[in-house]
GROMACS .gro file of C-alpha atoms in nm:
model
  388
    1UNK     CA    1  -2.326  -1.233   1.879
    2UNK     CA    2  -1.994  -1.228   1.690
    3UNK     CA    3  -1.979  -1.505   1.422
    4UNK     CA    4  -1.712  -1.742   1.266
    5UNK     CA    5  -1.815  -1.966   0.974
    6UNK     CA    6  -1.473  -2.155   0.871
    7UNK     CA    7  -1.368  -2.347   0.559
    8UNK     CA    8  -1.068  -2.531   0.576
    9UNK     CA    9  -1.056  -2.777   0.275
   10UNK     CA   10  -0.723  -3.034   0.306
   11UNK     CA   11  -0.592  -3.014  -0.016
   12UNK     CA   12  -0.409  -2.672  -0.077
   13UNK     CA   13  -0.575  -2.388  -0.284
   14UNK     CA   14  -0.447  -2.415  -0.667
   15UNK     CA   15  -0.262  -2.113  -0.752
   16UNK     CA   16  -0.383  -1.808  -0.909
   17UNK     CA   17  -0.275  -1.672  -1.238
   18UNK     CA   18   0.037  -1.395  -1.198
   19UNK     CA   19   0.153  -1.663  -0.850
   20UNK     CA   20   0.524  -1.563  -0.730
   21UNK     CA   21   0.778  -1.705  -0.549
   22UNK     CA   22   0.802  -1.610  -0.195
   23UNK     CA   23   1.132  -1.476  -0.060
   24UNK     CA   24   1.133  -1.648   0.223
   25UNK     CA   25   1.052  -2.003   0.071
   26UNK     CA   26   1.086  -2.145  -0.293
   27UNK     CA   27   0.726  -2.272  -0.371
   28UNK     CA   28   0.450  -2.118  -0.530
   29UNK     CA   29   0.229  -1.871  -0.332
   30UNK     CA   30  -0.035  -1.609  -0.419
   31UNK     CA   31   0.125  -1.275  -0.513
   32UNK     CA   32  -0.006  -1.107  -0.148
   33UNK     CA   33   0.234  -1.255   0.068
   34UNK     CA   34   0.012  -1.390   0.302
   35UNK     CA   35  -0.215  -1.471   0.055
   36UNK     CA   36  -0.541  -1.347   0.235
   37UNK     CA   37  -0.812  -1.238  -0.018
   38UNK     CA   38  -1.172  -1.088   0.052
   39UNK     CA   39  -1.470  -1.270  -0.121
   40UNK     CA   40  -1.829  -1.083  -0.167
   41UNK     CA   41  -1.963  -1.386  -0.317
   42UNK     CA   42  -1.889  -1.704  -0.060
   43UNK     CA   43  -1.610  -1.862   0.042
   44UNK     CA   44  -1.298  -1.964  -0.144
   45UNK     CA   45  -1.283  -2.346  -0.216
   46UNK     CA   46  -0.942  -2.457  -0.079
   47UNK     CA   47  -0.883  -2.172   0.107
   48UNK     CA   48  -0.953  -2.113   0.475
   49UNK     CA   49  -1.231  -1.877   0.547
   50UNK     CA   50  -1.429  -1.688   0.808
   51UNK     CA   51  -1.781  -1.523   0.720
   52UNK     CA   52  -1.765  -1.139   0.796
   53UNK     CA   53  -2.135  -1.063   0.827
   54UNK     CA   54  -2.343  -0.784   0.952
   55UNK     CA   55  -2.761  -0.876   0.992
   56UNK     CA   56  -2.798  -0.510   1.036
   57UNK     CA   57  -2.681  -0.419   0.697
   58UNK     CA   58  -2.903  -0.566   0.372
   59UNK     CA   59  -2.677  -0.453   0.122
   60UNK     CA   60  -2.524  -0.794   0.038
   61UNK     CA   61  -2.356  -0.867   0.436
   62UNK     CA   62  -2.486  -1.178   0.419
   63UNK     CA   63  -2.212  -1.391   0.220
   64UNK     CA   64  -1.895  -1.224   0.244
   65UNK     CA   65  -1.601  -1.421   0.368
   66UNK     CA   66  -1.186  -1.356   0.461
   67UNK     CA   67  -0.977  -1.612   0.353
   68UNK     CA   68  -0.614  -1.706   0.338
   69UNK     CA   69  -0.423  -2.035   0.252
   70UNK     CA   70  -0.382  -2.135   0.564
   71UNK     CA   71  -0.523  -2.032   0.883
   72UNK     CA   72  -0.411  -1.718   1.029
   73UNK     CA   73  -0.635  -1.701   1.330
   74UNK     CA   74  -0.875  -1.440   1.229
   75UNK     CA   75  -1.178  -1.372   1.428
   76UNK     CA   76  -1.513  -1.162   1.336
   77UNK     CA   77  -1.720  -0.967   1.568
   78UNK     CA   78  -1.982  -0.770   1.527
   79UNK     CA   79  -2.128  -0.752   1.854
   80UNK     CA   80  -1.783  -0.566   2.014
   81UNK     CA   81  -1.419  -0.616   2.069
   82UNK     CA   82  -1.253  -0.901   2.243
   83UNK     CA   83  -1.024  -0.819   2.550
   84UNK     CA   84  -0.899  -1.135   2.484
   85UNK     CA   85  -0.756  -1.069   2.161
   86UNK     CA   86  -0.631  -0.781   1.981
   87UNK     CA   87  -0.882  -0.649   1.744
   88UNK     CA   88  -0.947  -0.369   1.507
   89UNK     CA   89  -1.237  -0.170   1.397
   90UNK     CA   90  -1.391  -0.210   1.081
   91UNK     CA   91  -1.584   0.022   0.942
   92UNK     CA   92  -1.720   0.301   0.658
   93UNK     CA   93  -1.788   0.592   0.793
   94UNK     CA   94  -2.064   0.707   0.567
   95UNK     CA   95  -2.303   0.391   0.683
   96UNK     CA   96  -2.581   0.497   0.757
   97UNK     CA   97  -2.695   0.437   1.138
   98UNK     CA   98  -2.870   0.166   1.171
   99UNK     CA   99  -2.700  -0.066   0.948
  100UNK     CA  100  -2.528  -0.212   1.234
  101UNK     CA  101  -2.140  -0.086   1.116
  102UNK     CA  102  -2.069   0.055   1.479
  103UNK     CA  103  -1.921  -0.245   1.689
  104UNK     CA  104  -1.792  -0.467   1.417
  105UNK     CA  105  -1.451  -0.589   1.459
  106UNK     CA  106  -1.169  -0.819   1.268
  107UNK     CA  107  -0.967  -0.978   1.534
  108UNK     CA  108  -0.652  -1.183   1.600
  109UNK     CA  109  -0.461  -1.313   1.887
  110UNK     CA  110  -0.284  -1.146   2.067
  111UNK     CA  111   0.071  -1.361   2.003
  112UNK     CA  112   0.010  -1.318   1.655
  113UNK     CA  113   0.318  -1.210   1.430
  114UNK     CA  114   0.051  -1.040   1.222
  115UNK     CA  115   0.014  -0.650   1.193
  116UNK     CA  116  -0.355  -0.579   1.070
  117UNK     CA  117  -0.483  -0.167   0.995
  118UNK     CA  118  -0.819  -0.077   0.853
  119UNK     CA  119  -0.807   0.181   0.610
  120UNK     CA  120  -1.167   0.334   0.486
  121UNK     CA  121  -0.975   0.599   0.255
  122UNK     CA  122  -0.775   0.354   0.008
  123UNK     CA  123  -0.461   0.118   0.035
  124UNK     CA  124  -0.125   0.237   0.296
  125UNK     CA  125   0.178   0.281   0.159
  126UNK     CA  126   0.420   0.038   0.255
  127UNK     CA  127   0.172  -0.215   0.352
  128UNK     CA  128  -0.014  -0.525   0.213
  129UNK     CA  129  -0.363  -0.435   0.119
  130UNK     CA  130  -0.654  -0.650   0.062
  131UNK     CA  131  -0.940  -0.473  -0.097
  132UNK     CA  132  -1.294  -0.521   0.132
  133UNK     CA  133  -1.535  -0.430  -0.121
  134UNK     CA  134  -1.890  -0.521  -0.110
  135UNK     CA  135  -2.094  -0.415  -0.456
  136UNK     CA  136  -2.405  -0.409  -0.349
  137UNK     CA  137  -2.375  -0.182  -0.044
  138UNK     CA  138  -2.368   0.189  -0.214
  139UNK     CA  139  -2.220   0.335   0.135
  140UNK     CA  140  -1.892   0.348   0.020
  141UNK     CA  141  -1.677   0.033   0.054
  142UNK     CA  142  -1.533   0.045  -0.276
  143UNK     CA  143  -1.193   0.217  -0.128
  144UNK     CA  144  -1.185   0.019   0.211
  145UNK     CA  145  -0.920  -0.222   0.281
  146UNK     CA  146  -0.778  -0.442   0.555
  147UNK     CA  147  -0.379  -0.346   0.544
  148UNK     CA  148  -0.084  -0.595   0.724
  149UNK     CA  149   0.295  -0.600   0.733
  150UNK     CA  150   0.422  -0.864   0.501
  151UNK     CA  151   0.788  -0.852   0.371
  152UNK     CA  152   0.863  -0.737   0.024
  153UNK     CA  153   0.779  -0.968  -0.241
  154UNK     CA  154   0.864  -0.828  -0.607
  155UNK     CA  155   0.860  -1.007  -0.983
  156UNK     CA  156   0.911  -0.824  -1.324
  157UNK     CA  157   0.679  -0.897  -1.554
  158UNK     CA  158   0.786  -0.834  -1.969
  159UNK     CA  159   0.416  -0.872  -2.103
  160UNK     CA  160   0.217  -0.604  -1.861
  161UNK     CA  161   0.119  -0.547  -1.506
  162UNK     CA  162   0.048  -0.870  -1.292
  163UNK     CA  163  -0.288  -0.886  -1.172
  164UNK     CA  164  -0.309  -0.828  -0.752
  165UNK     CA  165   0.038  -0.676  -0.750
  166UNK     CA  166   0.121  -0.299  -0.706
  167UNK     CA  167   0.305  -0.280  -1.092
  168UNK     CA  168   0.540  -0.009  -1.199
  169UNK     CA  169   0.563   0.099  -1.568
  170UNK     CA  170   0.946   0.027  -1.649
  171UNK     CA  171   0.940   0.189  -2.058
  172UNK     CA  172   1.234   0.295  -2.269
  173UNK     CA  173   1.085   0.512  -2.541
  174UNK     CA  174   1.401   0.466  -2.752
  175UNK     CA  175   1.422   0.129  -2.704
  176UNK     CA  176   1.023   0.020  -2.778
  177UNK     CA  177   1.256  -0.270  -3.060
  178UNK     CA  178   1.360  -0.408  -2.781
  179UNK     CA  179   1.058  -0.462  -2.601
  180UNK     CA  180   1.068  -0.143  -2.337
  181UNK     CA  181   0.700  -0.082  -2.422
  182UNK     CA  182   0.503  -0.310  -2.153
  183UNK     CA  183   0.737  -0.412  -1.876
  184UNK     CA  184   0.636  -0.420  -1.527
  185UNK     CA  185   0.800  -0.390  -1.174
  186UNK     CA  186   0.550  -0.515  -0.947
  187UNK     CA  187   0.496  -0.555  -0.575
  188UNK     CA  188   0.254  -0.707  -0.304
  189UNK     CA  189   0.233  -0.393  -0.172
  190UNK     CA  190   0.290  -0.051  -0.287
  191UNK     CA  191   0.603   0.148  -0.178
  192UNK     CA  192   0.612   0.455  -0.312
  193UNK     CA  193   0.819   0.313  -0.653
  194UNK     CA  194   0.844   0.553  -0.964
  195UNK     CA  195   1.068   0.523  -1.264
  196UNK     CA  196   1.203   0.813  -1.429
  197UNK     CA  197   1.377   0.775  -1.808
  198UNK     CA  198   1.579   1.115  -1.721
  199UNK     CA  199   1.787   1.076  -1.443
  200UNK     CA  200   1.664   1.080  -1.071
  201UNK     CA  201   1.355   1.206  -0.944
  202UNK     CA  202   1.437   1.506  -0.727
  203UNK     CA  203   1.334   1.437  -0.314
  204UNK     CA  204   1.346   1.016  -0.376
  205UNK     CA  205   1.647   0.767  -0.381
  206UNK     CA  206   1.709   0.655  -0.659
  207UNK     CA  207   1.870   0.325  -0.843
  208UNK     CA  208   2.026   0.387  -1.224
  209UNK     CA  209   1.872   0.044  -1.399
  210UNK     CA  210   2.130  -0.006  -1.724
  211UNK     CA  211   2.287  -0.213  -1.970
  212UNK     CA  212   2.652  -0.099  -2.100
  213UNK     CA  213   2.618  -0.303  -2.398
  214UNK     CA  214   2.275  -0.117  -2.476
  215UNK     CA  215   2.372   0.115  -2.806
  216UNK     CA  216   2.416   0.492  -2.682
  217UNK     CA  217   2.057   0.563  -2.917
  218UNK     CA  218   1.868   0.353  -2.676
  219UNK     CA  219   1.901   0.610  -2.399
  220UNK     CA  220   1.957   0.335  -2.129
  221UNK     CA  221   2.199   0.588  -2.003
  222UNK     CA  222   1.934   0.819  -1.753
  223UNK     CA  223   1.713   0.590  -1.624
  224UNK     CA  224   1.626   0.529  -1.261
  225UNK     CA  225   1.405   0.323  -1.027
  226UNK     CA  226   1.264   0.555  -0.740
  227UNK     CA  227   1.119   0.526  -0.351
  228UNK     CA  228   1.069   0.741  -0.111
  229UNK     CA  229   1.321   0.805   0.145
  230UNK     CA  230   1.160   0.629   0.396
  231UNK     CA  231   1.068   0.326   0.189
  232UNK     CA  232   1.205   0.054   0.399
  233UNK     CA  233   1.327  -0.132   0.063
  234UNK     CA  234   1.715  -0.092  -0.079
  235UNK     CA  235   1.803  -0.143  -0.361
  236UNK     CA  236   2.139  -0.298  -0.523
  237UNK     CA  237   2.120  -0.315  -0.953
  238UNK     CA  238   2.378  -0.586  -1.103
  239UNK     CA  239   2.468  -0.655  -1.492
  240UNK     CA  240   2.614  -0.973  -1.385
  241UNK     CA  241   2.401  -1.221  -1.197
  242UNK     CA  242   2.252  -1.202  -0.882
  243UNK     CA  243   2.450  -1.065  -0.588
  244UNK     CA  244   2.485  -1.293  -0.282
  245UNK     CA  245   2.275  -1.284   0.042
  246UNK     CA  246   2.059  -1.066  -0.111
  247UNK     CA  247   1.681  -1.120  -0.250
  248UNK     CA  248   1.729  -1.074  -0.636
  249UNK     CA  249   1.452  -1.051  -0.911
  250UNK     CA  250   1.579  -1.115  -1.277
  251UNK     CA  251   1.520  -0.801  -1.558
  252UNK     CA  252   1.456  -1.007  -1.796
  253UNK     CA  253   1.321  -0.896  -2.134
  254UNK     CA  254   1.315  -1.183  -2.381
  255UNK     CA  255   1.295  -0.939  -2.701
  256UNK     CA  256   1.641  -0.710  -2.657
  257UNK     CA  257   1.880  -0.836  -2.781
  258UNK     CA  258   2.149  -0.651  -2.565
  259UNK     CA  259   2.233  -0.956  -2.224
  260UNK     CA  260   1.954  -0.884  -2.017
  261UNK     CA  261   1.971  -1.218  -1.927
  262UNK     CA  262   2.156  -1.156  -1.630
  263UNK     CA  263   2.061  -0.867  -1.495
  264UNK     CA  264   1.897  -0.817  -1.156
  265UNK     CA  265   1.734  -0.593  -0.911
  266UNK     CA  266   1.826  -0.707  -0.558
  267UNK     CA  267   1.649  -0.569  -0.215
  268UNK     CA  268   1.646  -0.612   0.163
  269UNK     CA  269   1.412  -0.399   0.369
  270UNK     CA  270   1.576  -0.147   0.662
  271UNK     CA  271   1.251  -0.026   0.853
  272UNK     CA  272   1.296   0.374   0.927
  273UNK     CA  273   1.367   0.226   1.285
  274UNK     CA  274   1.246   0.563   1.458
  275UNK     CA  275   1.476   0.576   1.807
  276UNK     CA  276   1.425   0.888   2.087
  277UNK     CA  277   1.720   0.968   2.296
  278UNK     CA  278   1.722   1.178   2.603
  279UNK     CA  279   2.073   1.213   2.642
  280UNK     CA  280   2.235   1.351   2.240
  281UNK     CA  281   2.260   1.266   1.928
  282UNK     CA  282   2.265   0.863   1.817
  283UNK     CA  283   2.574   0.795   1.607
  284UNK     CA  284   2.527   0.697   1.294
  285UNK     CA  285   2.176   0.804   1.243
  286UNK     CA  286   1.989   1.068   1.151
  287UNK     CA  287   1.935   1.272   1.405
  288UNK     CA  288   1.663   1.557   1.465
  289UNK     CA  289   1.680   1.815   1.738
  290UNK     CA  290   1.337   1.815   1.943
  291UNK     CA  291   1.462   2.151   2.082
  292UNK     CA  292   1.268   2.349   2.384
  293UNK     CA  293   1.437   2.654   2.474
  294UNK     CA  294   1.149   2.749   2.749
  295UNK     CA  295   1.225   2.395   2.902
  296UNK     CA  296   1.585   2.404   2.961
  297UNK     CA  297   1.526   2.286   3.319
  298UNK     CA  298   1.354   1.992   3.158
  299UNK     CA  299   1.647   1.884   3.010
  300UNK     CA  300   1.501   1.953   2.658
  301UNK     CA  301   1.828   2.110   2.507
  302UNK     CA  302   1.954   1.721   2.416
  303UNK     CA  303   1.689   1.515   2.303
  304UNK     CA  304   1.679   1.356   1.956
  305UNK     CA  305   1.477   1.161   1.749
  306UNK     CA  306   1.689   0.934   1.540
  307UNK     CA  307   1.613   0.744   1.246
  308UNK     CA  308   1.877   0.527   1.000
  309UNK     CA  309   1.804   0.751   0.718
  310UNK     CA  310   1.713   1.082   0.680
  311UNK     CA  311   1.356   1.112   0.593
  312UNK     CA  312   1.330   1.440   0.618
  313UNK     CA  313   1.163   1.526   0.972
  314UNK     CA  314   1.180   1.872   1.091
  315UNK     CA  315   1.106   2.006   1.470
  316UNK     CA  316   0.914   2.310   1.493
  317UNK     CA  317   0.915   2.485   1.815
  318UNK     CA  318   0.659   2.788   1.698
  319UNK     CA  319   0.379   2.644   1.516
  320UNK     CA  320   0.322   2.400   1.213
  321UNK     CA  321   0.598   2.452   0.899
  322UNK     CA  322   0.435   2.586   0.597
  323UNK     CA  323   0.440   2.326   0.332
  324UNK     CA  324   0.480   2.015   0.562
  325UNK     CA  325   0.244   1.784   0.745
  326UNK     CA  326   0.264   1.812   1.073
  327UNK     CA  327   0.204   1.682   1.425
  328UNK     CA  328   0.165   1.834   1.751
  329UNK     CA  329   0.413   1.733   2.038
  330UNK     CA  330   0.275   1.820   2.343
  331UNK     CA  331   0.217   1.763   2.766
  332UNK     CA  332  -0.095   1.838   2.888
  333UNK     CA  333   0.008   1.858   3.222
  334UNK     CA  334   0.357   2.085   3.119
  335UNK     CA  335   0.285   2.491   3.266
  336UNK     CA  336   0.262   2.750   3.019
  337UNK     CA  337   0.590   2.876   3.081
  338UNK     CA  338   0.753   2.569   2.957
  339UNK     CA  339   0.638   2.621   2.609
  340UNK     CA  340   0.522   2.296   2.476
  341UNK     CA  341   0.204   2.471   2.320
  342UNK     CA  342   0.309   2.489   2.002
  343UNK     CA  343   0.539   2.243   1.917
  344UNK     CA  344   0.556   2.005   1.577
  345UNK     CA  345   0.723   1.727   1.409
  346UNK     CA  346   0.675   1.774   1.032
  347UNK     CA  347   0.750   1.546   0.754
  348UNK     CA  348   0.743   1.612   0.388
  349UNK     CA  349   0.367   1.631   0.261
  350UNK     CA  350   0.461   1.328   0.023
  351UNK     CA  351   0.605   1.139   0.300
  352UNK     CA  352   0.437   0.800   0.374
  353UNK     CA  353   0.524   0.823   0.784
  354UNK     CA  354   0.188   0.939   0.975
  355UNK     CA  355   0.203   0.985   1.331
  356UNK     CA  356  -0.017   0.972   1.607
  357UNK     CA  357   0.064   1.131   1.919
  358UNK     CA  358   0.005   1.009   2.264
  359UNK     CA  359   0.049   1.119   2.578
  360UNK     CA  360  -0.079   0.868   2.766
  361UNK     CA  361   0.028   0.556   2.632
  362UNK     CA  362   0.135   0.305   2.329
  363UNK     CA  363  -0.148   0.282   2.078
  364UNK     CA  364  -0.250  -0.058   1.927
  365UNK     CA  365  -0.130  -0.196   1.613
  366UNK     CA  366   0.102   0.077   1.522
  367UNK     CA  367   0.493   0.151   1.592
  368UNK     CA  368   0.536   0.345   1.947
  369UNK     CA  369   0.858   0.546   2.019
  370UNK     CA  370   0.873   0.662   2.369
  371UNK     CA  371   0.948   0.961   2.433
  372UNK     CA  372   1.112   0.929   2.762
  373UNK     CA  373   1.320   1.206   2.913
  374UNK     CA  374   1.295   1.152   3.304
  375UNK     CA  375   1.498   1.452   3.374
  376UNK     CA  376   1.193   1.676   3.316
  377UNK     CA  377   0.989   1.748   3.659
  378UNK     CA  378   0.727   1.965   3.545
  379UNK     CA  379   0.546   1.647   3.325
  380UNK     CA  380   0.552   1.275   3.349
  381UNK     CA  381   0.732   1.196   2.956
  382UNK     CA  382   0.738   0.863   3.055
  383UNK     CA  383   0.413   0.753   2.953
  384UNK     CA  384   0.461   0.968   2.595
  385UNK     CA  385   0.487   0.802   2.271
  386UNK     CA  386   0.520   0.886   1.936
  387UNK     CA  387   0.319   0.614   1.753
  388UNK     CA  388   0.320   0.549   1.315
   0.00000   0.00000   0.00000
């Protein structure tokens, strides 16, 4: 039977070393946004917490606990899914059988604004990660996480990276006087971010972080703040406060000399927004044939898949692209003379987008673009989604 041990002390939780301020409120919270953390040692005092057991398993299952400031509605089972609510496996694959890891589930409801993936291979780009490592079982946990959507939260740091953020190295070589030795971007979850102290990084957008009144010897001249191009974070840079209506986190290194004091890095998130249309090109997106010259009579000579920025999809009618990660578009019930045998979206092998294709139907807990085109009698597209 499917357990819930809770801990729900009155007083709020005291706040950890390296706490920032949220963007969507001005108090202190714990640097993931939603503040949920994974104990293998009891429950958090303060926090509110729900045991995540498994009597099958000896390796330590036995006082493990999810918690999070507040409650977020969380339910374990380890006994099988809820219809009731919308729940997601949890699991290492290389558990042995026998340790009971085969119906174990972390649940929520299902009017929850939450967004929860399980990852058994390491964190997900662009998400919030929380690491679900148990020490004593040897089967693997250590790169296991439970991932959710949480907007961007982001803090520089002048003494080193903050502890349970994502933290990007932000040096100046020729300026290590002015303090450019230790300074940290970091994030509560990672997106892709690079810096680069000679010019842009080839394949990412890029943001040139500067200060004019930096002499011409400190090389502040070339360097850049990087994401991928389907990072949903942009990026503004200002030498002269924060801009307005936009988030803003202050640059601000104590030891140069040279007014960093009011300098900023704003941000506001655009998701990739994925749109298919069955009837041309969307304007003012980025557009990508999904071409079918066998399937003409399907009306596949106008369909798009759209995005607001180009993230560098490509449509393959004759097989995966070389060099590119790819998916396979198909119908099973299309004929063979239609063609749809060996078609492929590909993205960039770097990219962070993964899709999932379905034929038959939206998949849980991720994004689902429909591919709809009515017009076509050989197949029913209306049940088709492209999910990520």
């Amino acid at each position: 039977m499917g357990c819930q041990a809770l801990v729900d002390d009155a007083e709020p939780p005291a706040h950890a070393e390296g706490a920032v301020l949220s963007p969507l409120d001005t108090s202190p919270v714990f640097t993931s946004f939603h503040g949920v953390v994974f104990s293998a040692s009891g429950p958090i005092p303060g926090m509110h917490c729900i045991a995540i057991n498994e009597p099958g398993d000896p390796h330590g299952w036995d006082d493990n606990y999810l918690c999070s400031p507040v409650d977020l509605g969380f339910v374990w089972r380890n006994d099988d899914y809820v219809p009731e609510l919308r729940c997601t496996h949890v699991r290492e694959p290389a558990e042995r059988s026998g340790t009971g890891w085969i119906d174990n589930y972390l649940c929520i409801p299902h009017d929850s604004p939450l967004t929860i993936t399980w990852s058994s291979a390491g964190p997900l780009l662009g998400k919030e990660c929380v690491s679900f490592n148990e020490p004593q079982d040897p089967n693997g946990w250590s790169d296991n996480y439970l991932c959710l959507e949480a907007p961007l939260v982001m803090s520089f740091s002048a003494s080193g990276p903050i502890a349970g953020m994502s933290c990007t190295l932000m040096d100046e070589l020729a300026d290590l006087s002015g303090g450019w030795g230790n300074n940290y971007l970091c994030t509560n979850k990672d997106i892709g971010m690079r810096w680069s102290m000679s010019g842009p990084i080839s394949g990412m957008r890029c943001t040139q972080i500067h200060e004019t009144t930096e002499p011409a010897g400190n090389t502040w001249h070339d360097n850049y703040l990087c994401v991928p191009p389907e990072a949903e974070a942009m990026f503004s840079y200002s030498e002269a406060g924060p801009l307005p209506g936009r988030l803003c986190t202050q640059l601000l290194e104590a030891e140069d000399p040279y007014t960093w004091d009011d300098n900023y890095l704003c941000f506001h998130e655009v998701p990739v927004g994925l749109q298919f249309s069955a009837t041309g090109a969307i304007p003012g997106k980025a557009c990508t044939a999904l071409l079918e010259t066998s399937d003409t009579a399907g009306t596949w000579n106008d369909n798009f898949l759209c995005a607001n920025r180009d993230v560098g999809l490509r449509w393959s009618l004759g097989g995966p692209i070389s060099g590119m990660r790819c998916t396979r578009i198909y119908m099973p019930s299309e004929p063979a003379s239609t063609g749809w045998d060996d078609n492929y979206l590909c993205v960039p092998p770097t990219s962070a987008l993964r899709f999932t294709w379905s034929p038959m139907g939206r998949y849980a807990n991720m994004i689902s673009v429909p591919f709809a085109e009515p017009s076509d009698q050989h197949a029913y597209w209306m049940d088709s989604y492209l999910c990520y």
